[in-house]
Amino acid sequence: MNRSLQLWLAFGWIGFALLPWYVADRGFWSFGWLGSGAPFSSDAGSALFLGLLHEPTWLLFLAVPLLAPLAVLGRERSDPVFARTLILSGAVGFAYVFLQGFTIGIDGWEFPGLEALFGPTDLRQAGMGYGAILAAATFLFLLTTGIAAKGAINGDRFVVGSIGLIVAAVAIFIFFPVFRILISALQDNDGAFAVRVFFEKLFDRRIWGVGCLGGGVRCGVAWNSFLLAVLTGLSSTILGLVFAVIATRTRFRAKRLLRVLTMLPIITPPFVIGLAIILLFGRAGLVSQFLWDVIGLRPTRWIFGLPGIWFAQTLAFTPIAFLVLIGVVEGVSPSMEEAAQTLRAGRWRTLSSISFPLIRPGLANAFLLGFIESLADFGNPLVLGGNYDVMSTEIFFAIVGAQNDQGRAAVLAIVLLFFTLSAFLAQRLWLGRKSYTTVTGKGDSGRPLRLPPALTAGLYGVALPWAALTVVIYVIIMFGGFVELLGRNNSLTLRHFIDTFGITRGQFGLVFSGLAWNSFFTTIWIAAVSAPLTAGIGLLTAYILVRQRFFGKGVFEFGTMLSFAIPGTVIGVSYVLAFNVPPIELTGTGVILIISFVFRNMPVGVRAGMASMSQIDKSLDEASLTLGANSFTTVRKVILPLLRPAIFAALVFSFVRAMTALSAVIFLVSAKYDMATSFIIGRVENGDFGQAIAYSAVLILVMMVVILLLQVAVGRRQIHRREDVQGNALEGLAG
Amino acid sequence: MPGESLTVDHVAVDYGTLRVLQDVSLDVAPGEFIALLGASGCGKTTLLRAISGFVKVASGRILLSGQDITSAPPDKRQMAMVFQSYALWPHMTAAQNIGYGLKLRKVPRAEISRRVDEMLALLGLEGFGERSVTKLSGGQRQRVALGRALAIGPRILLLDEPLSNLDARIRQSVRHEIKALQAQLGITAIHVTHDREEAMVMADRIAILDAGNVAQLGSPEEVYNRPVSPFVAAFMGADNEIRLRVERRNGEIHIPASDHNDAAVLLDGESANGDGVHVVGPGCGDVVAHFRGEAATLIAAGERPPGGLVLRGRVRQMSYPGGIYRYAVDVGDRRFMVDDPRRIEVGESVGISLPAAALHLYPAELGRHEVAEE
C-alpha cells in the first residue's frame, strides 16, 4: 500500500546522504563529481557528510523530517497520526531546505539583520544541487501525501501531489522571480533598501514625461509603449475582424489559405517581420529604391520609429486576432439573426443591432490580446525602434547597456508588468463573464445572414491588399537570403547560407563550419527538451482545472495563467535577478533556458488541454474510476489517449515558441548556450541582413518540418468530430 | 453472485452553501432493485453520486454490507455505474471496454477474453467484440456499457438514467432485459430515473425524491395506490386536486353538497380493504382530494350514479391522444383533466364521476411536500 511512500523516502535519503548537496561547477549535466570524492569531500559532499565532516552542520537537521515518516510507515492511511506526521515532516523539511538556502548565501548572511543578531559569519553556500533538489521533492511528496491522507480531494494522492508540484513550481519559477524584481526595485545599487530612490525612479521623466505633447522633448517610454499598444490592438482587431468575417460569412474561395496564413506568425520569430519591413521600406529597401528610381522620392528613415513598429506588429498580431474572432463570429448563431429578420430588421439593422453587440466582448478580447502582445514584443522595437523607445527594449538596455542599472530595469519591469497585468485582469475578470456567444453543441440550422454587397466589397478592399502584403513579406523572408543585399545589390548568391550553415571537409571528416550551427543545435535541443515538459505540466494543470474541485482553485488557475501576462523581457530580467545567486543558481546554464520556456509557455499547454478536455465528458473518467482505476491510471488509459490532438498542439506550440522566443532568451543566453534568435539579432545589429534572413528562413522551414513530423508521430484521433477537437485545441491556444 | 446490502443513513449533501440532499435514509436489501424517482433537481442523481463516491457527503453514513464506505474514494468502492451517456471510451473496442475493469484487476488475459465473450453472449452482442464502440447503435452501446459494469462482478450496480438516450420503442424491451439480467445475477441495483413507468416496471421498490428528501419509499403498488403526500400523489399521476369539507364516521366519509359537487357518502379505505377512499391524516374538516384523470368518468349533466362523488362542470377542451378522449373540464374556477371513451362536445355540461377508490384525501393545512403525522 505504501510502496510509493517507501520509494520516495528512499529518494529522500539518497538525496540527503549520497548525492552532492551543492551544485557542481561543471554544469547540471556533468557527472565529474562522481570522481571527486562524493559523498565525503567538501565540494561534492552530501548533506549528511557535509554536516558531519565539514562546516554546514545545520544541514544535519534535515535528518529529523526524514526519520519521522519512517516511524509511521506501518500505519494505516486513515490513521490521523500518519497524516499529521507526513504533513509536519514534509512542511518542515521543505521550508527548512529553502530557508537555510536563503539565509546563508554565497557571501554569508543574506539579510543584514541576521549579521547584527549573530555577528559576522564565514559560512558560505553554493547553489542547490542534485541532493537538495531530490530532498525538496521528497518533502513536497510527504506533504501532499499527508494532505491526501487527511481526506483532501477524496484522498487522491496523485491529484494532491500534482497540485503540490505545480504550485511549488509556479511559486519558484514565476512568483519568486517577480517578487525578486520588486525587491530589486526597492534597493539601491549597493543592496540597501531605499524607498525614496525607488519613487524617484518610478516617477522618472524618462518613463512618464509628456514633453512630446508640447512639441520638442520626447515622451516617456511608458507613454510610448502605451500608445503603440493601443494602436496595434486597434489595428490588429479591425483587420482580424475583417478576415474573420470574410472567412465565415462570404463565399470567399481560399478560406483554407486564410487558415494557413494564420499559422505563419506562430512559426515566425517575432523580429523577422520587422527585418523584412526594413528590407522593403528601409532607406535602401526595395520599395524605397523603386520609388526613388521611378518618381524621384528620396528615401528617408521614416520606417524607423512608431510607424515601422506599428506596421510590423500589426502584421504579426493580426492572425492572433483573426483566430480569436473567427470563433466569435462563428458563435453568432444564424437563428438569432433570422429571428431579427423575421421581425422585419433589414440586413444593416440586423448586423448593427444583433450581430455586432454579440461579438463586442470578443472584439474587446482581441484588442486586449493585441495590446498585451504589443507591450511584450521585444524583437520588432529592437529592430525598427529607431529613436522611439519602448519599455521592453529600455529594460534590455538598462541591463546590458553601459548603464547596467538593475534598479532602473526592475522599475521599468514593474511599470510594464502593471500595464500587461491590468489588461490581463480586465480580460479575465470583466470579459470572462461577458461572453454571449455560446456553442450549444446542438446543430444550429439556418443560414448566416448574407452581408450587404457594399460591406462585402469594403471588406475585400481592406483584406486583399493586406493579404498581398503579408505574402510579399514572407516571400522576402524565404528568398531574401539568396540575394547579396536586397535593395542595394540584387544579385543572386548562396553566400549567406554557406556562411551560416556551411559544412566543410576538414582533417577529421565533415566539419560544421557555418557560424550558425552552434546556436542552431542548441536551439533544437533546448526546444526539444522543453516541449514535452511544457506539454506535460500544461496538460496536467488543465486536467486539474477541468476535472477537480478543491479549495483555492480560482487562485490556482490565476497563478498558472499569470505567466501569460508577464512579458518576456520581464521574465528575462527577473530570472537574471533571481537565479544568478544561490540558493538557486542557474544563469549561464541550458537549464535556465529550458525552465524559462516551460513556464513562459505553460499557459499555452493549459489552454490547449482545457479546450480539449472540456470536450471529453466527465463520465468517461467516472466510468473508469468506478471500475476501480485510480485517477493516475484513468489519466493514462482514458484521458491521454483521447487528448492526442491537445498533446499534439501543446508539443508543437511549445517547441515552436521555444525556437522563436527572443525577449526572455536574450537575457539568459551565454557563450555556451546561444540561441538562434539571439544569434540572428546579433547579425541584424551588425548589419548582416543577408545572414539574418537566411537563418530565419531555415528556422521557419525546420519548424514546418517538425510540425509535420510531430503530426505523424502523435497521430490523429480516430473518432468522429476530430476536426472539431483539433480546431478547438488550436483556438484555445489563440485565445 | 450473492447481492449485497446497502444502507444510506441520514445522508446530507451540500453543493457550496446549497443543501441538495437534506437527510436521506434508505435500506436496500441484498439483490433488491431500487429505483430513485423524481423530477430533475430533486437530488436523485446526487444521491447516486454520493453512493458511488463522486460527491462528498456532508453528514451521515453509507454502509455496504455493514462496512462503512462513506469516505472511500470511488475507485475503492467496487461498484459499477452505467451512465446516461454510456461513457464508452471511443479509443477502445467493445471488448476492450468490457474487459477494462478485469485488466485493472490483473486478471490473466485468457480469462479476460473468456469473461468478455461470456458477457457479449449474455447481452446478445456476439461478434461485436472487435467493433469500435463508435460504430455501434444506441441500443448496442447501452448494452456494452451494461456489460462493462457487470463484467467486474460489482458489489452494487448503479444505473444513472441508462435508458433515456434510447428510442422509445427499444426502451420498452431493454427495461425488461435489464430487470431480468439483474434478477438472474442476483445483484443489488440502484436505478435513477425520471420516468414513472420505467421505475414501476423495473424496480422492486421505488424511492420518490422531492427537494432533497425521500418523499416515499415503497413497492410500486404502494406508491401508486397509497401516496403518502399530495406531492407523491401528484407525481404518480393523481394531479387533479379539489378542496372539500368532509366528515369521517362509522367507516364512512361524508361529503356535503356544494355549488360544485353533489353530496356523497363514501367507503373509508381503512375499513373497506382497498375499495374505499385513501385517507391520509384525520380525514375530517378541510381536505384536499387528489384523483387521476383516468380513474374518473364523465356523465351527463342530469345523471346521478349510485356511490362515488360527482363534480359538476363544463367541458372546455377536447383532445384525442388515442383510444380515449381527454377532456379539460372546468369546475368552478378549477380545471380538471379527465379521460373518457365517449366523445363529448366542447361546451357541454357534464359531471365528473369519481369512485371512492379513486380519491386520495390529505389534510388541507398540510404543505404540498409534507407527510401527515399518523
Coordinates of N, CA and C in Angstrom, one line a residue, chain B residues 81-237:
Chain B
M81 N -21.0 1.6 -12.5 CA -22.1 2.5 -12.9 C -22.3 2.5 -14.4
V82 N -23.6 2.5 -14.8 CA -23.9 2.7 -16.2 C -24.4 4.1 -16.4
F83 N -23.8 4.8 -17.3 CA -24.1 6.3 -17.4 C -25.1 6.6 -18.4
Q84 N -25.8 7.7 -18.2 CA -26.8 8.1 -19.2 C -26.2 8.2 -20.6
S85 N -24.9 8.8 -20.7 CA -24.3 8.9 -21.9 C -23.5 7.7 -22.3
Y86 N -23.6 6.6 -21.6 CA -22.9 5.4 -21.7 C -21.5 5.5 -21.3
A87 N -20.8 6.7 -21.6 CA -19.4 6.9 -21.3 C -18.5 5.8 -21.8
L88 N -18.8 5.3 -23.0 CA -17.9 4.3 -23.5 C -16.7 5.0 -24.1
W89 N -15.5 4.4 -24.0 CA -14.3 5.1 -24.4 C -14.1 4.9 -25.9
P90 N -14.1 6.0 -26.6 CA -14.1 5.8 -28.1 C -12.8 5.3 -28.7
H91 N -11.7 5.3 -27.9 CA -10.5 4.7 -28.4 C -10.3 3.2 -28.2
M92 N -11.4 2.6 -27.7 CA -11.3 1.2 -27.4 C -12.4 0.4 -28.1
T93 N -12.2 -0.8 -28.4 CA -13.3 -1.6 -29.0 C -14.3 -2.0 -27.9
A94 N -15.4 -2.6 -28.3 CA -16.4 -3.1 -27.4 C -15.8 -4.0 -26.4
A95 N -15.0 -5.0 -26.9 CA -14.4 -6.0 -26.0 C -13.4 -5.3 -25.0
Q96 N -12.7 -4.3 -25.5 CA -11.7 -3.6 -24.6 C -12.4 -2.8 -23.6
N97 N -13.5 -2.2 -23.9 CA -14.3 -1.5 -22.9 C -14.8 -2.5 -21.8
I98 N -15.4 -3.6 -22.3 CA -15.9 -4.6 -21.3 C -14.8 -5.1 -20.4
G99 N -13.6 -5.4 -21.0 CA -12.5 -6.0 -20.3 C -11.7 -5.1 -19.5
Y100 N -11.9 -3.8 -19.6 CA -11.1 -2.8 -18.9 C -11.0 -3.1 -17.4
G101 N -12.1 -3.3 -16.7 CA -12.1 -3.5 -15.3 C -11.4 -4.7 -14.9
L102 N -11.5 -5.8 -15.7 CA -10.8 -7.0 -15.4 C -9.3 -6.8 -15.6
K103 N -8.9 -6.1 -16.6 CA -7.5 -5.8 -16.8 C -6.9 -5.1 -15.6
L104 N -7.7 -4.1 -15.1 CA -7.2 -3.4 -13.9 C -7.0 -4.3 -12.7
R105 N -7.8 -5.4 -12.7 CA -7.7 -6.3 -11.6 C -6.7 -7.4 -11.9
K106 N -5.9 -7.2 -12.9 CA -4.8 -8.1 -13.3 C -5.3 -9.5 -13.5
V107 N -6.5 -9.7 -14.0 CA -7.0 -11.0 -14.4 C -6.2 -11.5 -15.6
P108 N -5.8 -12.7 -15.7 CA -5.0 -13.2 -16.8 C -5.7 -13.0 -18.2
R109 N -4.9 -12.8 -19.2 CA -5.5 -12.4 -20.5 C -6.6 -13.4 -21.0
A110 N -6.2 -14.7 -20.9 CA -7.2 -15.7 -21.4 C -8.5 -15.6 -20.7
E111 N -8.4 -15.4 -19.4 CA -9.6 -15.3 -18.5 C -10.4 -14.1 -18.9
I112 N -9.7 -13.0 -19.2 CA -10.4 -11.8 -19.6 C -11.2 -12.1 -20.9
S113 N -10.6 -12.7 -21.8 CA -11.2 -12.8 -23.1 C -12.4 -13.8 -23.0
R114 N -12.3 -14.8 -22.1 CA -13.4 -15.7 -21.8 C -14.5 -15.0 -21.2
R115 N -14.2 -14.2 -20.2 CA -15.3 -13.5 -19.5 C -16.0 -12.4 -20.4
V116 N -15.2 -11.8 -21.2 CA -15.7 -10.8 -22.2 C -16.7 -11.5 -23.2
D117 N -16.2 -12.7 -23.7 CA -17.1 -13.4 -24.6 C -18.4 -13.8 -23.9
E118 N -18.3 -14.2 -22.7 CA -19.4 -14.6 -21.9 C -20.4 -13.5 -21.8
M119 N -19.8 -12.3 -21.5 CA -20.6 -11.1 -21.3 C -21.3 -10.7 -22.6
L120 N -20.5 -10.8 -23.7 CA -21.1 -10.4 -25.0 C -22.3 -11.4 -25.4
A121 N -22.1 -12.7 -25.0 CA -23.1 -13.6 -25.3 C -24.4 -13.3 -24.5
L122 N -24.1 -13.0 -23.2 CA -25.2 -12.7 -22.3 C -26.0 -11.5 -22.8
L123 N -25.4 -10.6 -23.4 CA -26.0 -9.3 -23.8 C -26.5 -9.4 -25.3
G124 N -26.3 -10.6 -25.9 CA -26.7 -10.7 -27.3 C -25.8 -9.9 -28.2
L125 N -24.5 -9.8 -27.9 CA -23.7 -9.0 -28.7 C -22.6 -9.8 -29.4
E126 N -22.8 -11.1 -29.6 CA -21.8 -12.0 -30.1 C -21.3 -11.4 -31.5
G127 N -20.0 -11.4 -31.7 CA -19.5 -10.9 -32.9 C -19.2 -9.4 -33.0
F128 N -19.6 -8.7 -31.9 CA -19.4 -7.3 -31.9 C -18.2 -6.8 -31.1
G129 N -17.5 -7.8 -30.6 CA -16.4 -7.5 -29.7 C -15.3 -6.6 -30.3
E130 N -15.0 -6.9 -31.5 CA -13.9 -6.1 -32.1 C -14.3 -4.8 -32.8
R131 N -15.6 -4.6 -32.7 CA -16.1 -3.3 -33.3 C -15.7 -2.1 -32.4
S132 N -15.4 -1.0 -33.1 CA -15.2 0.2 -32.3 C -16.5 0.6 -31.8
V133 N -16.5 1.1 -30.6 CA -17.8 1.5 -30.0 C -18.5 2.6 -30.7
T134 N -17.7 3.4 -31.5 CA -18.4 4.5 -32.2 C -19.2 3.9 -33.4
K135 N -19.0 2.6 -33.7 CA -19.7 2.1 -34.8 C -20.9 1.2 -34.4
L136 N -21.3 1.4 -33.1 CA -22.4 0.6 -32.6 C -23.7 1.5 -32.6
S137 N -24.8 0.9 -32.6 CA -26.1 1.6 -32.4 C -26.3 2.0 -31.0
G138 N -27.3 2.9 -30.7 CA -27.5 3.3 -29.4 C -27.8 2.2 -28.4
G139 N -28.7 1.2 -28.9 CA -29.0 0.1 -28.0 C -27.8 -0.8 -27.7
Q140 N -27.0 -1.0 -28.8 CA -25.8 -1.8 -28.6 C -24.8 -1.2 -27.6
R141 N -24.7 0.2 -27.8 CA -23.7 0.9 -26.9 C -24.2 0.7 -25.4
Q142 N -25.5 0.9 -25.3 CA -26.1 0.8 -24.0 C -25.8 -0.6 -23.4
R143 N -25.8 -1.7 -24.2 CA -25.6 -3.0 -23.7 C -24.1 -3.2 -23.4
V144 N -23.2 -2.6 -24.2 CA -21.8 -2.7 -23.9 C -21.5 -2.0 -22.6
A145 N -22.2 -0.8 -22.4 CA -21.9 -0.1 -21.1 C -22.4 -1.0 -19.9
L146 N -23.5 -1.7 -20.1 CA -24.0 -2.6 -19.1 C -23.0 -3.7 -18.9
G147 N -22.5 -4.3 -20.0 CA -21.6 -5.4 -19.9 C -20.3 -5.0 -19.2
R148 N -19.8 -3.7 -19.5 CA -18.6 -3.2 -18.8 C -18.8 -3.2 -17.3
A149 N -20.0 -2.7 -16.9 CA -20.3 -2.6 -15.5 C -20.4 -4.0 -14.8
L150 N -21.1 -4.9 -15.5 CA -21.3 -6.3 -14.9 C -20.1 -7.1 -14.9
A151 N -19.1 -6.9 -15.9 CA -18.0 -7.8 -16.1 C -17.2 -8.0 -14.8
I152 N -17.1 -6.9 -14.0 CA -16.2 -7.0 -12.8 C -16.9 -7.6 -11.6
G153 N -18.2 -8.0 -11.8 CA -19.0 -8.5 -10.7 C -19.0 -7.5 -9.6
P154 N -19.6 -6.3 -9.9 CA -19.6 -5.3 -8.9 C -20.5 -5.6 -7.7
R155 N -20.2 -5.0 -6.6 CA -21.0 -5.3 -5.3 C -22.3 -4.6 -5.5
I156 N -22.4 -3.5 -6.1 CA -23.7 -2.8 -6.4 C -23.6 -2.3 -7.8
L157 N -24.7 -2.4 -8.5 CA -24.8 -1.9 -9.9 C -25.6 -0.6 -9.8
L158 N -25.0 0.5 -10.3 CA -25.6 1.8 -10.3 C -26.0 2.2 -11.7
L159 N -27.3 2.5 -11.9 CA -27.8 2.9 -13.2 C -28.3 4.3 -13.2
D160 N -27.6 5.2 -14.0 CA -27.9 6.6 -14.0 C -28.7 6.9 -15.3
E161 N -30.0 6.8 -15.2 CA -30.8 7.1 -16.4 C -30.3 6.4 -17.6
P162 N -30.0 5.1 -17.6 CA -29.4 4.5 -18.7 C -30.2 4.4 -19.9
L163 N -31.5 4.6 -19.8 CA -32.4 4.3 -20.9 C -32.9 5.6 -21.6
S164 N -32.5 6.8 -21.0 CA -33.1 8.0 -21.5 C -32.6 8.4 -22.9
N165 N -31.5 7.8 -23.3 CA -31.0 8.2 -24.7 C -31.4 7.2 -25.7
L166 N -32.3 6.2 -25.4 CA -32.7 5.2 -26.3 C -34.1 5.6 -26.9
D167 N -34.3 5.1 -28.1 CA -35.7 5.3 -28.8 C -36.7 4.7 -27.9
A168 N -37.9 5.3 -27.9 CA -39.0 4.9 -27.0 C -39.3 3.4 -27.2
R169 N -39.2 2.9 -28.4 CA -39.6 1.5 -28.7 C -38.6 0.5 -28.1
I170 N -37.3 0.9 -28.3 CA -36.2 0.0 -27.8 C -36.3 0.0 -26.2
R171 N -36.6 1.2 -25.7 CA -36.6 1.4 -24.3 C -37.4 0.3 -23.6
Q172 N -38.6 0.1 -24.2 CA -39.6 -0.9 -23.6 C -38.9 -2.2 -23.4
S173 N -38.3 -2.7 -24.4 CA -37.7 -4.1 -24.3 C -36.5 -4.1 -23.4
V174 N -35.7 -3.0 -23.5 CA -34.4 -3.0 -22.7 C -34.7 -3.0 -21.2
R175 N -35.8 -2.3 -20.8 CA -36.3 -2.3 -19.4 C -36.4 -3.8 -18.9
H176 N -37.1 -4.6 -19.7 CA -37.3 -5.9 -19.2 C -36.0 -6.7 -19.2
E177 N -35.1 -6.5 -20.2 CA -33.8 -7.2 -20.3 C -33.0 -6.9 -19.1
I178 N -32.9 -5.6 -18.7 CA -32.0 -5.3 -17.6 C -32.6 -5.9 -16.3
K179 N -33.9 -5.8 -16.2 CA -34.5 -6.3 -15.0 C -34.3 -7.8 -14.9
A180 N -34.4 -8.5 -16.0 CA -34.3 -10.0 -16.0 C -32.8 -10.3 -15.7
L181 N -31.9 -9.6 -16.3 CA -30.5 -9.8 -16.1 C -30.1 -9.6 -14.6
Q182 N -30.6 -8.5 -14.0 CA -30.3 -8.2 -12.6 C -30.9 -9.3 -11.7
A183 N -32.1 -9.8 -12.0 CA -32.7 -10.8 -11.2 C -31.9 -12.1 -11.3
Q184 N -31.5 -12.4 -12.5 CA -30.7 -13.7 -12.8 C -29.4 -13.6 -12.1
L185 N -28.7 -12.5 -12.1 CA -27.4 -12.4 -11.4 C -27.6 -12.2 -9.9
G186 N -28.7 -11.8 -9.5 CA -29.0 -11.5 -8.0 C -28.2 -10.3 -7.5
I187 N -27.9 -9.4 -8.4 CA -27.1 -8.3 -8.0 C -28.0 -7.1 -7.5
T188 N -27.5 -6.4 -6.5 CA -28.2 -5.3 -5.9 C -28.1 -4.1 -6.9
A189 N -29.2 -3.5 -7.2 CA -29.1 -2.4 -8.2 C -29.8 -1.2 -7.8
I190 N -29.3 0.0 -8.1 CA -29.9 1.2 -7.8 C -30.0 2.0 -9.1
H191 N -31.2 2.4 -9.4 CA -31.5 2.9 -10.7 C -32.1 4.3 -10.6
V192 N -31.5 5.3 -11.2 CA -32.1 6.7 -11.2 C -32.9 6.9 -12.5
T193 N -34.1 7.4 -12.3 CA -34.9 7.7 -13.5 C -35.9 8.9 -13.2
H194 N -36.3 9.5 -14.2 CA -37.4 10.5 -14.0 C -38.7 10.0 -14.7
D195 N -38.6 8.7 -15.2 CA -39.7 8.1 -15.9 C -40.5 7.2 -15.0
R196 N -41.7 7.6 -14.7 CA -42.5 6.9 -13.7 C -42.7 5.5 -14.1
E197 N -43.1 5.3 -15.4 CA -43.4 4.0 -15.8 C -42.2 3.1 -15.8
E198 N -41.1 3.6 -16.1 CA -39.8 2.8 -16.1 C -39.5 2.3 -14.7
A199 N -39.7 3.2 -13.7 CA -39.5 2.9 -12.3 C -40.4 1.8 -11.9
M200 N -41.7 1.9 -12.3 CA -42.8 1.0 -11.9 C -42.4 -0.4 -12.4
V201 N -42.0 -0.4 -13.7 CA -41.8 -1.7 -14.4 C -40.6 -2.4 -13.8
M202 N -39.5 -1.7 -13.5 CA -38.3 -2.3 -13.2 C -38.0 -2.6 -11.8
A203 N -38.5 -1.7 -10.9 CA -38.0 -1.7 -9.5 C -38.8 -2.6 -8.6
D204 N -38.1 -3.2 -7.6 CA -38.8 -3.9 -6.5 C -39.4 -2.8 -5.6
R205 N -38.7 -1.8 -5.3 CA -39.2 -0.7 -4.5 C -38.8 0.6 -5.2
I206 N -39.6 1.6 -4.9 CA -39.3 2.9 -5.5 C -39.1 3.9 -4.4
A207 N -38.0 4.7 -4.5 CA -37.9 5.9 -3.6 C -38.2 7.1 -4.4
I208 N -39.2 7.8 -4.0 CA -39.6 9.0 -4.7 C -38.9 10.2 -3.9
L209 N -38.1 10.9 -4.7 CA -37.3 12.0 -4.1 C -38.0 13.4 -4.4
D210 N -37.9 14.2 -3.4 CA -38.5 15.6 -3.6 C -37.7 16.6 -2.8
A211 N -37.1 17.5 -3.5 CA -36.4 18.6 -2.9 C -35.4 18.0 -1.9
G212 N -34.6 17.0 -2.2 CA -33.6 16.5 -1.4 C -34.0 15.6 -0.2
N213 N -35.3 15.2 -0.2 CA -35.8 14.3 0.8 C -36.4 13.1 0.1
V214 N -36.5 11.9 0.8 CA -37.3 10.8 0.3 C -38.7 11.1 0.7
A215 N -39.6 11.3 -0.4 CA -41.0 11.6 -0.1 C -41.7 10.3 0.3
Q216 N -41.4 9.2 -0.4 CA -42.0 8.0 -0.1 C -41.1 6.8 -0.6
L217 N -41.0 5.8 0.2 CA -40.3 4.6 -0.2 C -41.2 3.4 -0.1
G218 N -41.5 2.7 -1.2 CA -42.4 1.6 -1.1 C -42.4 0.8 -2.5
S219 N -43.2 -0.2 -2.5 CA -43.3 -1.0 -3.7 C -44.1 -0.2 -4.7
P220 N -44.0 -0.6 -6.0 CA -44.8 0.2 -7.0 C -46.3 0.3 -6.6
E221 N -46.9 -0.8 -6.1 CA -48.3 -0.7 -5.8 C -48.5 0.3 -4.7
E222 N -47.7 0.3 -3.7 CA -47.8 1.2 -2.5 C -47.8 2.7 -3.0
V223 N -46.7 3.0 -3.8 CA -46.6 4.4 -4.1 C -47.6 4.8 -5.1
Y224 N -48.2 3.9 -5.8 CA -49.2 4.2 -6.8 C -50.6 4.4 -6.1
N225 N -50.9 3.4 -5.3 CA -52.2 3.4 -4.7 C -52.3 4.1 -3.4
R226 N -51.3 4.2 -2.6 CA -51.3 4.9 -1.3 C -50.2 5.9 -1.2
P227 N -50.2 6.9 -2.0 CA -49.2 8.0 -1.9 C -49.4 8.7 -0.6
V228 N -48.3 9.0 0.1 CA -48.4 9.5 1.5 C -48.5 11.0 1.5
S229 N -48.2 11.7 0.4 CA -48.4 13.1 0.5 C -49.0 13.6 -0.8
P230 N -49.5 14.8 -0.8 CA -50.1 15.4 -2.0 C -49.0 15.4 -3.2
F231 N -47.7 15.6 -2.8 CA -46.7 15.7 -3.8 C -46.6 14.3 -4.5
V232 N -46.5 13.2 -3.7 CA -46.4 11.9 -4.3 C -47.6 11.6 -5.1
A233 N -48.8 11.9 -4.6 CA -50.0 11.7 -5.4 C -49.9 12.3 -6.7
A234 N -49.5 13.6 -6.7 CA -49.5 14.3 -8.0 C -48.4 13.8 -8.9
F235 N -47.2 13.4 -8.3 CA -46.1 12.9 -9.1 C -46.5 11.6 -9.7
M236 N -47.3 10.8 -9.0 CA -47.7 9.5 -9.5 C -48.9 9.6 -10.4
G237 N -49.3 10.8 -10.8 CA -50.4 10.9 -11.8 C -51.7 11.4 -11.2

